[in-house]
mmCIF file with all atom_site columns, C-alpha atoms in Angstrom:
data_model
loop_
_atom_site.group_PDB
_atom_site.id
_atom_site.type_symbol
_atom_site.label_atom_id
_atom_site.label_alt_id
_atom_site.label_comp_id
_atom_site.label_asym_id
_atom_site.label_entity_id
_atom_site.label_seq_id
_atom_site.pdbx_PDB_ins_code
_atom_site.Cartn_x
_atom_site.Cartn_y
_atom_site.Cartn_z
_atom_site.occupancy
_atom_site.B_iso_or_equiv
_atom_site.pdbx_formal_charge
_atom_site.auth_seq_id
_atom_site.auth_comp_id
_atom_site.auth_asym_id
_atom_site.auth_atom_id
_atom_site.pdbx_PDB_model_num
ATOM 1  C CA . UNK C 1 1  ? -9.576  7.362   -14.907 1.00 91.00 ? 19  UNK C CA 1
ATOM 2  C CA . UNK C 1 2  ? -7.734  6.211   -11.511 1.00 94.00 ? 20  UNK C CA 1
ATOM 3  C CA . UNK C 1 3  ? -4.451  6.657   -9.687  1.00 95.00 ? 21  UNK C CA 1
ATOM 4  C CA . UNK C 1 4  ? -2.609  3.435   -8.684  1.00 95.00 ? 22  UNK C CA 1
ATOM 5  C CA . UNK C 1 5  ? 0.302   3.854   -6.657  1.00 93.00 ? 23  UNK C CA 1
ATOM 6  C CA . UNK C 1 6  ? 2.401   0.632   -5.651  1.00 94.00 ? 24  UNK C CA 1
ATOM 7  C CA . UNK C 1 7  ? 4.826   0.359   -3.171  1.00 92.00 ? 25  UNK C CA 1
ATOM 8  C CA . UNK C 1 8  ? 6.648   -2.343  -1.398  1.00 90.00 ? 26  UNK C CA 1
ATOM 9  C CA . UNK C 1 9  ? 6.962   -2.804  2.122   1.00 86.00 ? 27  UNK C CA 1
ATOM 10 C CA . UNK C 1 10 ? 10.505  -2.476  1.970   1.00 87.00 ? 28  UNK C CA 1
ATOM 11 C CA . UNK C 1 11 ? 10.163  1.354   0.811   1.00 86.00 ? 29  UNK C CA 1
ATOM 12 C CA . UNK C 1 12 ? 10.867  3.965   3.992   1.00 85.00 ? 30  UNK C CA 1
ATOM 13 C CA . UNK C 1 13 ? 8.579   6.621   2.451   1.00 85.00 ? 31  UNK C CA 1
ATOM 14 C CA . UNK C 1 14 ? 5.417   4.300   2.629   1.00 84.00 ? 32  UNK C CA 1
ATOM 15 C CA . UNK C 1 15 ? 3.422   7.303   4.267   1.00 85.00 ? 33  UNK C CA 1
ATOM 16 C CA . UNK C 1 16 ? 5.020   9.794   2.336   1.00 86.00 ? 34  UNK C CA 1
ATOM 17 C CA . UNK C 1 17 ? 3.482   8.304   -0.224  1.00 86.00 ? 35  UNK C CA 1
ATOM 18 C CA . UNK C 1 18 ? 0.455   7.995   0.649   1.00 85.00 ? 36  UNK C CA 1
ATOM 19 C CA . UNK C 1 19 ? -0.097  11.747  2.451   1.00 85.00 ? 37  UNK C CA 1
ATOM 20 C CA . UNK C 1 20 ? 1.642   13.968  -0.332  1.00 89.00 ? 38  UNK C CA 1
ATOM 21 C CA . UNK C 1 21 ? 3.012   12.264  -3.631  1.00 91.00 ? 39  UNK C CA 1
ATOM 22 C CA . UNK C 1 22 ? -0.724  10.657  -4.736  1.00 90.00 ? 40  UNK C CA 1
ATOM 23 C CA . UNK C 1 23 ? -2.523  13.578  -4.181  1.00 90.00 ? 41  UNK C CA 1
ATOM 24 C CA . UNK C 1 24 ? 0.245   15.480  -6.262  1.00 94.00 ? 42  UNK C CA 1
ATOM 25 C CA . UNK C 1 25 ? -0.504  12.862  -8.912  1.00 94.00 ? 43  UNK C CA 1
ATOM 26 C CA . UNK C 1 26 ? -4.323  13.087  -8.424  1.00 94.00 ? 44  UNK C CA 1
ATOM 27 C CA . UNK C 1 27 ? -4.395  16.737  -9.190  1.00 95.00 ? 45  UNK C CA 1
ATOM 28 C CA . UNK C 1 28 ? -1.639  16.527  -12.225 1.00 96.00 ? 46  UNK C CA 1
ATOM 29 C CA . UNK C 1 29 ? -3.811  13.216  -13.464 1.00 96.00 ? 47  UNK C CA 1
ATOM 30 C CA . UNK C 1 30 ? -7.441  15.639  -12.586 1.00 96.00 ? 48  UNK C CA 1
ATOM 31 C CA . UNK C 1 31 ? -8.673  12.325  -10.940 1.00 95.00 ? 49  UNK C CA 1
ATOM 32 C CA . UNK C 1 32 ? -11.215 12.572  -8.021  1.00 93.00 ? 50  UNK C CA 1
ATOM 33 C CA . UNK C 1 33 ? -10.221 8.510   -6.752  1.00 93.00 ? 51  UNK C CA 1
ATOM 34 C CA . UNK C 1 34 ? -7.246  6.907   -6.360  1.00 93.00 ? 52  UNK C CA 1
ATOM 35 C CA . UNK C 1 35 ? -5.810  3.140   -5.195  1.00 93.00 ? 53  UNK C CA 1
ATOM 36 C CA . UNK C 1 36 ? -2.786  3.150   -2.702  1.00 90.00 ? 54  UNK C CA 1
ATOM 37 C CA . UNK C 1 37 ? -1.505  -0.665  -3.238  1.00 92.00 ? 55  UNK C CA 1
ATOM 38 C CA . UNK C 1 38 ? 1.246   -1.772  -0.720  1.00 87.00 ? 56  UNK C CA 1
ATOM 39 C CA . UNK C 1 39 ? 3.001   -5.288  -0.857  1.00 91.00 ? 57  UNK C CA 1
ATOM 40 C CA . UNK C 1 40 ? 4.093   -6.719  2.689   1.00 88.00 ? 58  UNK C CA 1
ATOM 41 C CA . UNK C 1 41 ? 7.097   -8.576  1.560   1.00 88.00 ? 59  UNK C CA 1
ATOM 42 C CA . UNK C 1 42 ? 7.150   -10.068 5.942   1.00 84.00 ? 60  UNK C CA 1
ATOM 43 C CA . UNK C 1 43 ? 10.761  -7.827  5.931   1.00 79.00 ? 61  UNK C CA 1
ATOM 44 C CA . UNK C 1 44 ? 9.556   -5.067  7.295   1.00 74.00 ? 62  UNK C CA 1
ATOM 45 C CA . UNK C 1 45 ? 6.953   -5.750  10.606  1.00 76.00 ? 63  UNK C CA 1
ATOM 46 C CA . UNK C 1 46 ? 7.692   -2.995  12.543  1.00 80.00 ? 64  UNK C CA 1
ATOM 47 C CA . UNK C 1 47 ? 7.598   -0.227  9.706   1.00 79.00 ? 65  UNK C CA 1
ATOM 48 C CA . UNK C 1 48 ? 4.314   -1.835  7.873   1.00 79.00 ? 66  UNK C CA 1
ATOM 49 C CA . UNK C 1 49 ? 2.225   -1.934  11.466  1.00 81.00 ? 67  UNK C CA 1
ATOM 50 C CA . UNK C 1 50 ? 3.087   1.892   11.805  1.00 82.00 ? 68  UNK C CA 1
ATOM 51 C CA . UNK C 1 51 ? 2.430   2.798   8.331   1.00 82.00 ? 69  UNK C CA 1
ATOM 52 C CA . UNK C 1 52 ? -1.256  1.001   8.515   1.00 80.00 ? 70  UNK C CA 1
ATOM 53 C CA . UNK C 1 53 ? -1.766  2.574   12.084  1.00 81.00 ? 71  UNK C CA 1
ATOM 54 C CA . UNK C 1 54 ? -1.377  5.650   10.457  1.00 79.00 ? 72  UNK C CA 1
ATOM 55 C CA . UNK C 1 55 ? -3.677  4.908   7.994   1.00 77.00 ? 73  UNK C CA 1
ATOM 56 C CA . UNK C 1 56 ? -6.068  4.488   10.402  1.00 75.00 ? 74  UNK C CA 1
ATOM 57 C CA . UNK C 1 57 ? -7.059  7.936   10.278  1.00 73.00 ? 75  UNK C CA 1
ATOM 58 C CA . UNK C 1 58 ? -7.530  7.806   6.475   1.00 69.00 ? 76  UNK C CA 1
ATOM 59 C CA . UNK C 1 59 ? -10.432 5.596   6.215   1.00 70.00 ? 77  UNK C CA 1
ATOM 60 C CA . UNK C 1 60 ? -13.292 6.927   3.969   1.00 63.00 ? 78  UNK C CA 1
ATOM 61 C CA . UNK C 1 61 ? -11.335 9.144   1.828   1.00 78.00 ? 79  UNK C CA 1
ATOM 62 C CA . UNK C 1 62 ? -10.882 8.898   -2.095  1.00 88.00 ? 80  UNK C CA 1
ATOM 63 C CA . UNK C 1 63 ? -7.776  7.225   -1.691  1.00 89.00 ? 81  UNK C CA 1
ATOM 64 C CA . UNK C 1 64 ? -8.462  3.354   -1.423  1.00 88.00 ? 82  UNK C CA 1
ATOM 65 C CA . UNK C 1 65 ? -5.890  0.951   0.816   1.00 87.00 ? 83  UNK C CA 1
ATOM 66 C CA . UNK C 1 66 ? -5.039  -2.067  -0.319  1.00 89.00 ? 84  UNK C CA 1
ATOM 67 C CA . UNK C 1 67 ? -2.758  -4.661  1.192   1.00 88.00 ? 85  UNK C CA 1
ATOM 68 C CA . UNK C 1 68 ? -1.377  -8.199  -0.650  1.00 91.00 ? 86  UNK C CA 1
ATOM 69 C CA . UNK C 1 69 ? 0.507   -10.083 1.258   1.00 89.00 ? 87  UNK C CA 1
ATOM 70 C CA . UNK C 1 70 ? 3.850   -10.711 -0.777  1.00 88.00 ? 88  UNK C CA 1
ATOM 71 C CA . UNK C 1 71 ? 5.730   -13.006 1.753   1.00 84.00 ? 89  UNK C CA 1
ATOM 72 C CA . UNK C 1 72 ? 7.424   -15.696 -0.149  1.00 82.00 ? 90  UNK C CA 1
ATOM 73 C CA . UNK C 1 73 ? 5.179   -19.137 0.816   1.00 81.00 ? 91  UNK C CA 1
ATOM 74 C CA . UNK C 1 74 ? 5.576   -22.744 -0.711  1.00 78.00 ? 92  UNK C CA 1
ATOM 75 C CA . UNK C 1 75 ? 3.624   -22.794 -3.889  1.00 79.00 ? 93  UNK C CA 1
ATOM 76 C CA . UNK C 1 76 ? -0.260  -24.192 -3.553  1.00 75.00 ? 94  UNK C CA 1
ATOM 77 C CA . UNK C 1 77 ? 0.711   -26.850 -6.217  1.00 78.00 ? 95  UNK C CA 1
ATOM 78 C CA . UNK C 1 78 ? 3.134   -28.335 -3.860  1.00 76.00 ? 96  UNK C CA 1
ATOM 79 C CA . UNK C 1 79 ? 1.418   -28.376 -0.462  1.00 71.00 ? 97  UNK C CA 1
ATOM 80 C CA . UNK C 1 80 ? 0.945   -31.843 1.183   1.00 72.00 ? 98  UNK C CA 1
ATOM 81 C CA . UNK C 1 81 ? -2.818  -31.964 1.656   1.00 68.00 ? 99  UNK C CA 1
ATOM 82 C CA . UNK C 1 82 ? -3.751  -32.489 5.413   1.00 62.00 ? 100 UNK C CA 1
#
């Protein structure tokens, strides 16, 4: 059994997260590992480089980081090939 917690780039509690609510949810849930998934919509540049600054100092914990990039991008389909 694993936590997932997702958030989008556009929520202001992105560390908040992160620090106390998961590891509230890990102990309720009795779970030892947990994923942290974060979508960067590209609306919020200045808040998302803080948040994974702080995260910096979270590496090799039981909490894993994940990023997808969510920005909105002309579909693969429709690309002009170069």
């Amino acid at each position: 059994k694993i936590v997932v917690e997702i958030k989008k780039s556009s929520n202001s509690q992105l560390s908040h997260c992160y620090e106390v609510k998961i590891h509230i949810y890990m102990k309720q849930e009795e779970v030892e590992k947990a994923i942290y998934l974060f979508i960067d919509l590209g609306d919020h540049d200045i808040r998302v480089k803080n948040f994974k600054n702080e995260m910096n100092k979270y590496k090799n914990t039981k909490i894993e980081l994940i990023e997808i990039d969510g920005r909105k991008k002309e579909s693969a389909s429709k690309r002009k090939k170069t």
